[in-house]
GROMACS .gro file of C-alpha atoms in nm:
model
  142
    1MET     CA    1   0.235  -2.645   7.194
    2LYS     CA    2   0.044  -2.320   7.267
    3ALA     CA    3  -0.150  -2.211   7.576
    4ASP     CA    4  -0.491  -2.225   7.363
    5ASP     CA    5  -0.418  -2.577   7.193
    6LYS     CA    6  -0.708  -2.848   7.256
    7VAL     CA    7  -0.546  -3.159   7.319
    8LEU     CA    8  -0.643  -3.531   7.317
    9ASP     CA    9  -0.430  -3.767   7.549
   10VAL     CA   10  -0.480  -4.114   7.428
   11GLY     CA   11  -0.415  -4.407   7.686
   12CYS     CA   12  -0.378  -4.128   7.980
   13GLY     CA   13  -0.317  -4.427   8.199
   14THR     CA   14  -0.288  -4.289   8.562
   15GLY     CA   15  -0.319  -3.910   8.474
   16TYR     CA   16   0.033  -3.822   8.473
   17SER     CA   17   0.051  -3.717   8.106
   18ALA     CA   18  -0.269  -3.522   8.112
   19ALA     CA   19  -0.158  -3.318   8.402
   20VAL     CA   20   0.153  -3.246   8.245
   21LEU     CA   21  -0.042  -3.156   7.926
   22ALA     CA   22  -0.260  -2.925   8.151
   23ARG     CA   23   0.038  -2.713   8.216
   24LEU     CA   24   0.093  -2.646   7.857
   25ALA     CA   25  -0.241  -2.635   7.670
   26GLY     CA   26  -0.557  -2.473   7.721
   27ARG     CA   27  -0.783  -2.789   7.752
   28VAL     CA   28  -0.708  -3.162   7.790
   29VAL     CA   29  -0.947  -3.432   7.703
   30ALA     CA   30  -0.781  -3.752   7.876
   31LEU     CA   31  -0.897  -4.070   7.734
   32GLU     CA   32  -0.854  -4.408   7.899
   33GLN     CA   33  -1.032  -4.740   7.828
   34ASP     CA   34  -0.943  -4.922   8.171
   35ALA     CA   35  -1.205  -4.867   8.443
   36ASP     CA   36  -0.944  -4.912   8.690
   37LEU     CA   37  -0.723  -4.655   8.571
   38VAL     CA   38  -0.960  -4.407   8.500
   39ARG     CA   39  -1.054  -4.401   8.896
   40VAL     CA   40  -0.684  -4.356   8.962
   41ALA     CA   41  -0.635  -4.088   8.717
   42SER     CA   42  -0.977  -3.919   8.830
   43ASP     CA   43  -0.813  -3.885   9.173
   44ALA     CA   44  -0.476  -3.783   9.062
   45LEU     CA   45  -0.568  -3.531   8.837
   46ALA     CA   46  -0.782  -3.378   9.131
   47ALA     CA   47  -0.535  -3.385   9.363
   48ALA     CA   48  -0.297  -3.234   9.099
   49GLY     CA   49  -0.556  -2.933   9.039
   50ALA     CA   50  -0.568  -3.000   8.681
   51GLY     CA   51  -0.915  -2.853   8.636
   52SER     CA   52  -0.867  -2.802   8.249
   53VAL     CA   53  -0.850  -3.178   8.185
   54VAL     CA   54  -1.163  -3.366   8.100
   55LEU     CA   55  -1.138  -3.741   8.186
   56THR     CA   56  -1.330  -3.987   7.970
   57GLN     CA   57  -1.367  -4.357   7.940
   58GLY     CA   58  -1.368  -4.529   7.596
   59SER     CA   59  -1.213  -4.700   7.317
   60LEU     CA   60  -0.842  -4.549   7.262
   61ILE     CA   61  -0.852  -4.635   6.895
   62GLU     CA   62  -1.172  -4.457   6.825
   63GLY     CA   63  -1.048  -4.151   6.999
   64PHE     CA   64  -1.317  -3.881   7.148
   65LYS     CA   65  -1.521  -3.726   6.870
   66GLY     CA   66  -1.744  -3.528   7.093
   67GLU     CA   67  -1.470  -3.246   7.169
   68ALA     CA   68  -1.293  -3.281   6.802
   69PRO     CA   69  -1.118  -3.107   6.640
   70TYR     CA   70  -0.774  -3.130   6.826
   71ASP     CA   71  -0.491  -2.928   6.776
   72VAL     CA   72  -0.271  -3.197   6.931
   73ILE     CA   73  -0.335  -3.568   6.997
   74LEU     CA   74  -0.090  -3.768   7.201
   75VAL     CA   75  -0.086  -4.159   7.174
   76ASN     CA   76   0.069  -4.274   7.484
   77GLY     CA   77   0.232  -4.627   7.343
   78ALA     CA   78   0.303  -4.795   7.032
   79ILE     CA   79   0.057  -4.864   6.735
   80GLU     CA   80   0.104  -5.111   6.416
   81ALA     CA   81  -0.071  -4.895   6.172
   82GLN     CA   82  -0.159  -4.532   6.091
   83PRO     CA   83  -0.467  -4.429   6.348
   84ASP     CA   84  -0.682  -4.296   6.082
   85GLU     CA   85  -0.989  -4.243   6.323
   86LEU     CA   86  -0.768  -4.013   6.535
   87LEU     CA   87  -0.618  -3.860   6.237
   88ALA     CA   88  -0.981  -3.758   6.127
   89GLN     CA   89  -1.023  -3.554   6.459
   90LEU     CA   90  -0.716  -3.310   6.396
   91GLY     CA   91  -0.808  -2.985   6.320
   92GLU     CA   92  -0.648  -2.765   6.021
   93GLY     CA   93  -0.265  -2.748   6.147
   94GLY     CA   94  -0.326  -3.004   6.407
   95ARG     CA   95  -0.044  -3.251   6.514
   96LEU     CA   96  -0.061  -3.624   6.617
   97VAL     CA   97   0.243  -3.795   6.792
   98ALA     CA   98   0.267  -4.169   6.794
   99PHE     CA   99   0.517  -4.468   6.808
  100LEU     CA  100   0.472  -4.669   6.493
  101GLN     CA  101   0.584  -5.037   6.571
  102THR     CA  102   0.700  -5.257   6.295
  103GLY     CA  103   0.844  -5.569   6.443
  104ALA     CA  104   1.037  -5.542   6.778
  105GLN     CA  105   1.166  -5.168   6.693
  106GLY     CA  106   0.946  -4.871   6.661
  107ARG     CA  107   0.980  -4.534   6.564
  108ALA     CA  108   0.817  -4.198   6.684
  109VAL     CA  109   0.598  -4.045   6.384
  110LEU     CA  110   0.483  -3.692   6.377
  111TYR     CA  111   0.159  -3.642   6.165
  112ARG     CA  112   0.026  -3.293   6.053
  113LYS     CA  113  -0.293  -3.193   5.880
  114GLU     CA  114  -0.256  -2.915   5.667
  115ASN     CA  115  -0.506  -2.789   5.350
  116GLY     CA  116  -0.702  -3.097   5.471
  117ARG     CA  117  -0.446  -3.353   5.406
  118VAL     CA  118  -0.220  -3.550   5.677
  119GLY     CA  119   0.131  -3.611   5.591
  120SER     CA  120   0.384  -3.787   5.834
  121ARG     CA  121   0.771  -3.763   5.938
  122PRO     CA  122   0.943  -4.017   6.129
  123ASP     CA  123   1.151  -3.880   6.389
  124PHE     CA  124   1.353  -4.132   6.637
  125ASP     CA  125   1.378  -4.500   6.723
  126ALA     CA  126   1.202  -4.608   7.038
  127THR     CA  127   1.034  -4.920   7.177
  128VAL     CA  128   0.725  -4.863   7.382
  129PRO     CA  129   0.444  -5.109   7.484
  130LEU     CA  130   0.162  -5.183   7.224
  131LEU     CA  131  -0.178  -4.994   7.310
  132ALA     CA  132  -0.463  -5.202   7.340
  133GLY     CA  133  -0.702  -5.196   7.001
  134PHE     CA  134  -0.402  -5.061   6.805
  135LYS     CA  135  -0.267  -5.431   6.685
  136LYS     CA  136  -0.267  -5.412   6.300
  137ARG     CA  137  -0.567  -5.638   6.147
  138GLN     CA  138  -0.423  -5.958   5.997
  139GLY     CA  139  -0.488  -6.022   5.614
  140PHE     CA  140  -0.545  -6.372   5.469
  141ILE     CA  141  -0.327  -6.618   5.626
  142PHE     CA  142  -0.286  -6.986   5.491
   0.00000   0.00000   0.00000
């Protein structure tokens, strides 16, 4: 991560990840959909002096298009399918990190946008909680 990167922190919870990212990047947009967590994060970020963080409440799966494109998107939790709406908010050369959950086990995946196309590379196994809104849609079931 570079000091001038713009970062979207998806599922920022209490704001801890956004505060850490604020030390590494130039601008951080922290996105949380739970109103109670947004209030906690607001207080915590103010106490930490994280002035470069913009805290917003909204749907995690939709991201925050108002500040796009992003250099880095961090998804704080598991997802069950490729996050196409978030990937569309990456700038050229942008990276998205998420935990793709398939069954009981998940895998950290790095997505990268180059020449207008998004590629992915799996990295390591991990099990993390599934984020709200990122459950894979069920197909036809008998």
